[in-house]
Amino acid sequence: MPNFKEQDQSVKEFVVEKAYLQFIFPFALKKDGSDNLIQQLQQQGYEFFTLDNAHLQDKYYGEHTVLHYHMEKNFLPNIEPIIFPSNSKKKEGFRRFSKTFNQEYFLKGKYLQTNFQLLSIDIIICSFQIGMMNIRVELPDNMTYSEVLEFTDLFRVMEPFEDKDSNIKVGTKSQCYKEIKDFIFELLCPFMKDFLDQKSINSSYFGSLPFYIDERLYVIGYIALQEESKLDIEDIYRLGNISGFDNKGHPFIGAKNPAYMKRFYDTHVYDRWADETYYVVTDYIFSCITKSQGELTYMLANQMFGQYYYSFLLFYYYRIALMKLNYDQRKIHKGIKGMDVDNLIMQITEFSAKIYNIEINSRLAGKEISNYLKKF
């Protein structure tokens, strides 16, 4: 992050009682490699996710239970076959394979050192040679707000391009890595390297999509603050831009103009339940931040693991698939060899007729949050 001068700003600090983070990595699969990947995932202990497997409801989310019944009722009937295919042969659906880890690792940056619990990993195989990996993380209780944001910012960098991001260590004492990319593909999921399409010279990092140039993972977050916490617009702005520590190790906001931050708030923040709970949606993060207590805070976390997670995945996939189809179309116009016009037409037709839907949710809150996810 840029080291803007903000000495005249007072940056409030909060105690974060609980923080869960999910890091999404979209990747390109080798052509016709999905069947072999499914076989390898099953050999590695990943289980195919279906709603009728009730024993999966509390398997991947730490202390939380995500009721499949609630997820199913949150989506329109025509959406369910896409995000919840009944078996792993339904190639037009999100074929999700998940594995529990529940292992502790550490991350050390220039201004932060902490342990974290890696709860589970999803590997999701989608149409058009697109895949998504989700890494679920639980942070220690009672970290500061700035520390949570700093961890988020450090962990989402696959390969460092800034000095601030290049001084990290992640893993265990015996297996320590200097890049998140290596932590994922050397320690957590080494088998995945054989299935990622590495041919494109336009990819920004190993296995990434050549038409989706971004070296940082997308973040789905849940942050629970103490009940007496008082959030202002600049505090929510920090979350939307993942502003932890500046280049000197000081908590920072990333902007000075109150009017600018107010415009950001109006565009990116769903505040139906303010001043207790806010949802923030930007190009970097989709997060719920709350000071609610008791059963409500438990329910909010479950939603970020369940129905809102799937709402995000669907719109995220729409965005990536449309970019891929547009990218392939441009390659045809440029006369690049190996491009099949008939196959591209078939893919566009399949996406339009079977997959893409503007409305996906059956409930009001889900519809309203989806309107924010569509725009990011």
Short mmCIF file of C-alpha atoms in Angstrom, two decimals:
data_model
loop_
_atom_site.label_atom_id
_atom_site.label_comp_id
_atom_site.label_asym_id
_atom_site.label_seq_id
_atom_site.Cartn_x
_atom_site.Cartn_y
_atom_site.Cartn_z
CA MET A 1 0.00 0.00 0.00
CA PRO A 2 1.23 3.55 -0.66
CA ASN A 3 2.67 5.34 2.33
CA PHE A 4 0.50 8.48 2.21
CA LYS A 5 1.03 10.99 4.98
CA GLU A 6 -1.83 10.76 7.42
CA GLN A 7 -0.25 12.07 10.58
CA ASP A 8 -3.16 14.43 11.21
CA GLN A 9 -5.63 11.55 11.22
CA SER A 10 -6.42 9.55 14.31
CA VAL A 11 -6.79 5.88 13.35
CA LYS A 12 -9.05 4.10 15.81
CA GLU A 13 -8.20 0.61 16.95
CA PHE A 14 -10.63 -2.18 17.83
CA VAL A 15 -10.36 -5.59 19.43
CA VAL A 16 -11.51 -8.29 17.02
CA GLU A 17 -13.14 -11.05 19.02
CA LYS A 18 -13.32 -13.44 16.06
CA ALA A 19 -12.14 -13.33 12.45
CA TYR A 20 -12.67 -15.84 9.65
CA LEU A 21 -11.15 -15.29 6.22
CA GLN A 22 -11.65 -17.15 2.95
CA PHE A 23 -9.10 -16.61 0.17
CA ILE A 24 -10.31 -17.30 -3.37
CA PHE A 25 -7.83 -18.24 -6.11
CA PRO A 26 -9.23 -18.59 -9.66
CA PHE A 27 -7.13 -20.76 -11.95
CA ALA A 28 -7.00 -22.19 -15.46
CA LEU A 29 -7.34 -25.96 -15.82
CA LYS A 30 -5.62 -27.96 -18.52
CA LYS A 31 -7.93 -28.93 -21.36
CA ASP A 32 -9.81 -32.18 -20.67
CA GLY A 33 -8.06 -32.47 -17.29
CA SER A 34 -11.08 -32.25 -14.98
CA ASP A 35 -11.77 -36.01 -14.79
CA ASN A 36 -8.18 -36.76 -13.81
CA LEU A 37 -8.24 -33.93 -11.28
CA ILE A 38 -11.40 -35.33 -9.69
CA GLN A 39 -9.74 -38.71 -9.34
CA GLN A 40 -6.66 -37.12 -7.76
CA LEU A 41 -8.76 -35.02 -5.38
CA GLN A 42 -10.54 -38.11 -4.11
CA GLN A 43 -7.21 -39.87 -3.60
CA GLN A 44 -5.99 -36.85 -1.61
CA GLY A 45 -8.98 -37.04 0.77
CA TYR A 46 -11.19 -34.37 -0.80
CA GLU A 47 -14.89 -35.18 -0.62
CA PHE A 48 -17.48 -34.19 -3.22
CA PHE A 49 -19.88 -31.66 -1.70
CA THR A 50 -23.62 -32.25 -2.04
CA LEU A 51 -26.51 -30.85 -0.05
CA ASP A 52 -27.91 -34.28 0.78
CA ASN A 53 -24.75 -35.16 2.74
CA ALA A 54 -25.77 -33.77 6.13
CA HIS A 55 -22.54 -34.91 7.78
CA LEU A 56 -20.71 -32.19 5.81
CA GLN A 57 -22.63 -29.39 7.53
CA ASP A 58 -20.12 -28.98 10.37
CA LYS A 59 -17.01 -30.47 8.77
CA TYR A 60 -15.23 -27.55 7.10
CA TYR A 61 -16.03 -24.44 9.14
CA GLY A 62 -14.31 -24.79 12.51
CA GLU A 63 -16.86 -24.40 15.31
CA HIS A 64 -19.61 -23.44 12.87
CA THR A 65 -22.40 -25.44 11.26
CA VAL A 66 -23.76 -24.47 7.85
CA LEU A 67 -27.21 -25.96 7.47
CA HIS A 68 -27.69 -27.26 3.94
CA TYR A 69 -31.43 -26.70 4.20
CA HIS A 70 -30.89 -22.95 4.67
CA MET A 71 -28.53 -22.77 1.72
CA GLU A 72 -30.95 -24.58 -0.54
CA LYS A 73 -33.88 -22.33 0.38
CA ASN A 74 -31.85 -19.17 -0.25
CA PHE A 75 -31.56 -19.70 -4.02
CA LEU A 76 -34.04 -19.86 -6.86
CA PRO A 77 -34.83 -23.38 -8.14
CA ASN A 78 -33.05 -22.84 -11.48
CA ILE A 79 -29.84 -21.83 -9.67
CA GLU A 80 -29.56 -24.90 -7.44
CA PRO A 81 -28.40 -27.33 -10.18
CA ILE A 82 -25.56 -24.93 -11.04
CA ILE A 83 -24.13 -24.36 -7.58
CA PHE A 84 -25.23 -27.66 -5.98
CA PRO A 85 -24.86 -30.38 -8.66
CA SER A 86 -26.08 -33.78 -7.50
CA ASN A 87 -22.98 -35.65 -8.65
CA SER A 88 -19.45 -34.99 -9.89
CA LYS A 89 -20.33 -35.76 -13.53
CA LYS A 90 -22.54 -32.66 -13.90
CA LYS A 91 -20.00 -30.59 -15.82
CA GLU A 92 -22.14 -27.46 -16.08
CA GLY A 93 -22.26 -27.14 -12.28
CA PHE A 94 -19.84 -26.12 -9.51
CA ARG A 95 -18.25 -29.45 -8.66
CA ARG A 96 -16.89 -28.70 -5.22
CA PHE A 97 -14.43 -30.98 -3.45
CA SER A 98 -13.50 -30.10 0.13
CA LYS A 99 -10.97 -31.31 2.67
CA THR A 100 -10.61 -30.58 6.37
CA PHE A 101 -7.14 -29.51 7.56
CA ASN A 102 -7.59 -27.97 11.04
CA GLN A 103 -3.85 -27.32 11.23
CA GLU A 104 -1.97 -24.41 12.75
CA TYR A 105 0.55 -22.41 10.75
CA PHE A 106 2.28 -19.08 11.24
CA LEU A 107 2.63 -15.97 9.12
CA LYS A 108 5.34 -13.42 9.76
CA GLY A 109 5.54 -10.05 8.02
CA LYS A 110 7.60 -6.94 8.64
CA TYR A 111 5.12 -5.62 11.23
CA LEU A 112 3.06 -8.69 12.09
CA GLN A 113 3.68 -12.16 13.42
CA THR A 114 0.81 -14.51 14.26
CA ASN A 115 -0.36 -18.08 14.17
CA PHE A 116 -3.51 -18.99 12.27
CA GLN A 117 -5.72 -22.04 11.89
CA LEU A 118 -6.23 -23.38 8.39
CA LEU A 119 -9.69 -24.92 8.59
CA SER A 120 -10.27 -26.40 5.15
CA ILE A 121 -9.78 -26.05 1.41
CA ASP A 122 -12.31 -26.20 -1.42
CA ILE A 123 -11.35 -27.05 -4.99
CA ILE A 124 -14.23 -26.10 -7.31
CA ILE A 125 -14.25 -27.30 -10.92
CA CYS A 126 -16.36 -25.14 -13.24
CA SER A 127 -17.18 -25.02 -16.94
CA PHE A 128 -14.81 -23.60 -19.57
CA GLN A 129 -11.60 -24.90 -17.93
CA ILE A 130 -12.06 -22.54 -14.98
CA GLY A 131 -11.43 -23.60 -11.41
CA MET A 132 -11.51 -21.90 -8.03
CA MET A 133 -9.66 -22.69 -4.83
CA ASN A 134 -10.91 -21.46 -1.46
CA ILE A 135 -8.66 -21.49 1.62
CA ARG A 136 -10.53 -21.02 4.92
CA VAL A 137 -8.60 -19.45 7.76
CA GLU A 138 -9.44 -18.66 11.38
CA LEU A 139 -7.36 -16.01 13.14
CA PRO A 140 -6.58 -15.97 16.87
CA ASP A 141 -9.15 -14.28 19.09
CA ASN A 142 -8.64 -10.69 20.26
CA MET A 143 -6.26 -9.47 17.58
CA THR A 144 -6.42 -5.78 16.79
CA TYR A 145 -8.38 -4.55 13.78
CA SER A 146 -5.15 -3.38 12.11
CA GLU A 147 -3.52 -6.78 12.64
CA VAL A 148 -6.46 -8.57 11.04
CA LEU A 149 -6.35 -6.25 8.04
CA GLU A 150 -2.58 -6.63 7.76
CA PHE A 151 -2.82 -10.43 7.85
CA THR A 152 -5.48 -10.27 5.14
CA ASP A 153 -3.33 -8.04 2.97
CA LEU A 154 -0.22 -10.20 3.36
CA PHE A 155 -1.88 -13.57 2.84
CA ARG A 156 -3.68 -12.59 -0.35
CA VAL A 157 -0.42 -11.77 -2.19
CA MET A 158 0.51 -14.82 -4.27
CA GLU A 159 3.79 -13.32 -5.50
CA PRO A 160 5.23 -10.12 -3.99
CA PHE A 161 5.56 -7.07 -6.23
CA GLU A 162 6.16 -4.54 -3.46
CA ASP A 163 8.90 -4.41 -0.82
CA LYS A 164 6.28 -4.51 1.93
CA ASP A 165 5.00 -7.88 0.65
CA SER A 166 8.39 -9.48 -0.01
CA ASN A 167 9.47 -9.85 3.61
CA ILE A 168 7.14 -12.63 4.75
CA LYS A 169 7.46 -16.15 6.03
CA VAL A 170 4.58 -18.61 6.18
CA GLY A 171 4.22 -22.26 7.17
CA THR A 172 5.71 -24.24 10.04
CA LYS A 173 9.13 -24.34 11.66
CA SER A 174 10.12 -27.30 9.51
CA GLN A 175 8.42 -26.13 6.29
CA CYS A 176 8.65 -22.38 5.83
CA TYR A 177 8.07 -20.43 2.62
CA LYS A 178 8.67 -16.86 1.46
CA GLU A 179 5.68 -16.69 -0.89
CA ILE A 180 2.03 -17.61 -0.42
CA LYS A 181 2.16 -19.27 -3.85
CA ASP A 182 4.77 -21.73 -2.64
CA PHE A 183 2.95 -22.32 0.64
CA ILE A 184 -0.12 -23.36 -1.35
CA PHE A 185 1.47 -25.35 -4.16
CA GLU A 186 4.39 -26.87 -2.27
CA LEU A 187 2.82 -27.65 1.11
CA LEU A 188 -0.97 -27.53 0.99
CA CYS A 189 -1.85 -28.74 -2.52
CA PRO A 190 1.31 -29.89 -4.34
CA PHE A 191 -0.69 -32.24 -6.59
CA MET A 192 -2.52 -29.27 -8.15
CA LYS A 193 0.55 -28.24 -10.15
CA ASP A 194 -0.01 -31.11 -12.57
CA PHE A 195 -3.49 -29.86 -13.49
CA LEU A 196 -3.00 -26.11 -13.90
CA ASP A 197 -2.61 -24.67 -17.38
CA GLN A 198 0.84 -23.05 -17.35
CA LYS A 199 1.20 -22.41 -21.09
CA SER A 200 0.04 -18.81 -21.32
CA ILE A 201 2.80 -16.23 -21.20
CA ASN A 202 0.18 -13.62 -20.29
CA SER A 203 -0.58 -15.17 -16.90
CA SER A 204 0.38 -12.89 -14.04
CA TYR A 205 1.49 -15.79 -11.82
CA PHE A 206 1.66 -19.58 -11.75
CA GLY A 207 -1.58 -21.15 -12.90
CA SER A 208 -3.45 -17.86 -13.08
CA LEU A 209 -5.90 -16.93 -15.80
CA PRO A 210 -4.23 -14.98 -18.65
CA PHE A 211 -7.30 -12.73 -19.02
CA TYR A 212 -7.57 -12.03 -15.28
CA ILE A 213 -4.42 -10.12 -14.38
CA ASP A 214 -4.29 -9.78 -10.62
CA GLU A 215 -1.59 -11.06 -8.31
CA ARG A 216 -3.81 -10.98 -5.21
CA LEU A 217 -6.42 -13.41 -3.97
CA TYR A 218 -9.98 -12.26 -3.41
CA VAL A 219 -11.09 -12.28 0.24
CA ILE A 220 -14.37 -13.21 1.88
CA GLY A 221 -14.22 -12.04 5.49
CA TYR A 222 -16.16 -12.18 8.71
CA ILE A 223 -15.02 -9.87 11.52
CA ALA A 224 -16.72 -9.77 14.93
CA LEU A 225 -15.88 -6.79 17.15
CA GLN A 226 -16.60 -6.13 20.79
CA GLU A 227 -20.13 -4.94 21.54
CA GLU A 228 -19.07 -1.44 22.59
CA SER A 229 -17.14 -0.79 19.34
CA LYS A 230 -18.26 2.26 17.37
CA LEU A 231 -17.56 2.08 13.65
CA ASP A 232 -17.24 5.22 11.56
CA ILE A 233 -17.07 5.56 7.79
CA GLU A 234 -13.28 5.67 7.74
CA ASP A 235 -13.10 2.39 9.71
CA ILE A 236 -15.30 0.68 7.13
CA TYR A 237 -13.28 2.29 4.34
CA ARG A 238 -10.16 0.64 5.78
CA LEU A 239 -11.84 -2.76 5.52
CA GLY A 240 -12.96 -2.22 1.93
CA ASN A 241 -9.41 -1.32 0.90
CA ILE A 242 -7.69 -3.76 3.30
CA SER A 243 -5.57 -1.04 4.87
CA GLY A 244 -3.58 -2.53 7.74
CA PHE A 245 -0.14 -1.02 8.41
CA ASP A 246 1.69 1.52 6.27
CA ASN A 247 5.34 1.25 5.22
CA LYS A 248 6.44 2.39 8.67
CA GLY A 249 4.24 -0.04 10.59
CA HIS A 250 1.54 2.47 11.57
CA PRO A 251 -2.19 1.75 11.17
CA PHE A 252 -3.49 3.75 8.23
CA ILE A 253 -6.72 4.56 6.45
CA GLY A 254 -5.56 5.13 2.88
CA ALA A 255 -7.55 8.34 2.29
CA LYS A 256 -7.98 11.76 3.91
CA ASN A 257 -11.02 13.31 2.25
CA PRO A 258 -14.22 12.59 4.25
CA ALA A 259 -16.37 13.27 1.17
CA TYR A 260 -14.40 10.70 -0.84
CA MET A 261 -14.85 8.08 1.88
CA LYS A 262 -18.56 8.89 2.08
CA ARG A 263 -18.93 8.28 -1.66
CA PHE A 264 -17.12 4.98 -1.21
CA TYR A 265 -19.48 4.07 1.63
CA ASP A 266 -22.57 4.88 -0.43
CA THR A 267 -21.36 2.68 -3.30
CA HIS A 268 -19.85 -0.31 -1.51
CA VAL A 269 -21.56 -0.73 1.87
CA TYR A 270 -24.81 -2.54 2.61
CA ASP A 271 -25.92 -1.08 5.94
CA ARG A 272 -29.46 -2.36 6.45
CA TRP A 273 -28.51 -3.41 10.01
CA ALA A 274 -26.28 -0.45 10.92
CA ASP A 275 -24.86 0.51 13.30
CA GLU A 276 -24.46 -3.10 14.37
CA THR A 277 -23.63 -4.97 11.16
CA TYR A 278 -22.25 -3.90 7.79
CA TYR A 279 -21.46 -5.74 4.55
CA VAL A 280 -18.66 -4.32 2.40
CA VAL A 281 -18.15 -5.31 -1.25
CA THR A 282 -15.17 -4.07 -3.30
CA ASP A 283 -12.80 -5.39 -5.96
CA TYR A 284 -10.69 -6.89 -3.17
CA ILE A 285 -13.01 -8.12 -0.44
CA PHE A 286 -16.55 -9.13 0.44
CA SER A 287 -16.84 -8.90 4.20
CA CYS A 288 -19.29 -8.81 7.06
CA ILE A 289 -18.20 -6.74 10.05
CA THR A 290 -20.39 -6.79 13.14
CA LYS A 291 -20.54 -6.00 16.84
CA SER A 292 -23.56 -8.26 17.39
CA GLN A 293 -23.37 -10.80 20.17
CA GLY A 294 -24.71 -14.26 21.03
CA GLU A 295 -26.64 -16.38 18.54
CA LEU A 296 -26.80 -13.59 15.99
CA THR A 297 -23.03 -13.40 15.54
CA TYR A 298 -22.96 -17.18 15.09
CA MET A 299 -25.66 -16.96 12.41
CA LEU A 300 -23.86 -14.16 10.55
CA ALA A 301 -20.66 -16.20 10.36
CA ASN A 302 -22.61 -19.22 9.13
CA GLN A 303 -24.08 -17.12 6.31
CA MET A 304 -20.62 -16.05 5.14
CA PHE A 305 -19.62 -19.72 5.00
CA GLY A 306 -22.90 -20.75 3.40
CA GLN A 307 -25.42 -18.85 1.29
CA TYR A 308 -23.43 -15.63 0.88
CA TYR A 309 -20.32 -17.65 -0.01
CA TYR A 310 -22.21 -19.29 -2.85
CA SER A 311 -23.77 -16.00 -3.96
CA PHE A 312 -20.29 -14.56 -4.24
CA LEU A 313 -18.91 -17.62 -6.07
CA LEU A 314 -21.63 -17.46 -8.69
CA PHE A 315 -21.15 -13.79 -9.55
CA TYR A 316 -17.37 -14.18 -9.37
CA TYR A 317 -17.60 -17.06 -11.82
CA TYR A 318 -19.87 -15.03 -14.12
CA ARG A 319 -17.25 -12.30 -14.20
CA ILE A 320 -14.40 -14.69 -14.98
CA ALA A 321 -16.32 -16.74 -17.57
CA LEU A 322 -17.44 -13.62 -19.45
CA MET A 323 -13.85 -12.36 -19.52
CA LYS A 324 -12.64 -15.72 -20.79
CA LEU A 325 -15.21 -15.84 -23.59
CA ASN A 326 -14.34 -12.27 -24.57
CA TYR A 327 -10.62 -13.13 -24.44
CA ASP A 328 -11.10 -16.17 -26.69
CA GLN A 329 -13.19 -14.11 -29.10
CA ARG A 330 -10.41 -11.53 -29.44
CA LYS A 331 -7.91 -14.32 -30.12
CA ILE A 332 -10.09 -15.49 -33.03
CA HIS A 333 -10.29 -11.95 -34.41
CA LYS A 334 -6.50 -11.74 -34.28
CA GLY A 335 -6.21 -14.99 -36.22
CA ILE A 336 -4.39 -16.91 -33.50
CA LYS A 337 -3.98 -20.56 -34.46
CA GLY A 338 -5.67 -23.29 -32.47
CA MET A 339 -8.87 -21.35 -31.79
CA ASP A 340 -12.07 -23.27 -32.59
CA VAL A 341 -14.85 -20.90 -33.69
CA ASP A 342 -17.59 -23.53 -33.46
CA ASN A 343 -16.52 -24.47 -29.94
CA LEU A 344 -16.55 -20.83 -28.85
CA ILE A 345 -20.07 -20.36 -30.24
CA MET A 346 -21.18 -23.47 -28.37
CA GLN A 347 -19.64 -22.17 -25.12
CA ILE A 348 -21.32 -18.78 -25.47
CA THR A 349 -24.67 -20.49 -26.09
CA GLU A 350 -24.21 -22.81 -23.12
CA PHE A 351 -23.25 -19.96 -20.81
CA SER A 352 -26.19 -17.81 -21.89
CA ALA A 353 -28.81 -20.56 -21.86
CA LYS A 354 -27.79 -22.75 -18.92
CA ILE A 355 -25.55 -20.83 -16.52
CA TYR A 356 -25.99 -17.07 -16.55
CA ASN A 357 -28.87 -15.69 -14.50
CA ILE A 358 -29.33 -12.13 -13.27
CA GLU A 359 -31.53 -13.12 -10.33
CA ILE A 360 -30.29 -15.92 -8.12
CA ASN A 361 -31.66 -15.36 -4.59
CA SER A 362 -35.15 -16.05 -3.25
CA ARG A 363 -34.94 -13.85 -0.13
CA LEU A 364 -34.81 -10.08 0.23
CA ALA A 365 -31.48 -9.73 2.06
CA GLY A 366 -29.85 -12.17 -0.36
CA LYS A 367 -31.19 -10.21 -3.34
CA GLU A 368 -29.98 -6.89 -1.94
CA ILE A 369 -26.49 -8.18 -1.17
CA SER A 370 -26.36 -9.81 -4.61
CA ASN A 371 -26.95 -6.38 -6.15
CA TYR A 372 -23.65 -5.28 -4.60
CA LEU A 373 -21.86 -8.46 -5.73
CA LYS A 374 -23.02 -7.91 -9.32
CA LYS A 375 -21.31 -4.51 -9.43
CA PHE A 376 -17.89 -5.32 -7.99
#
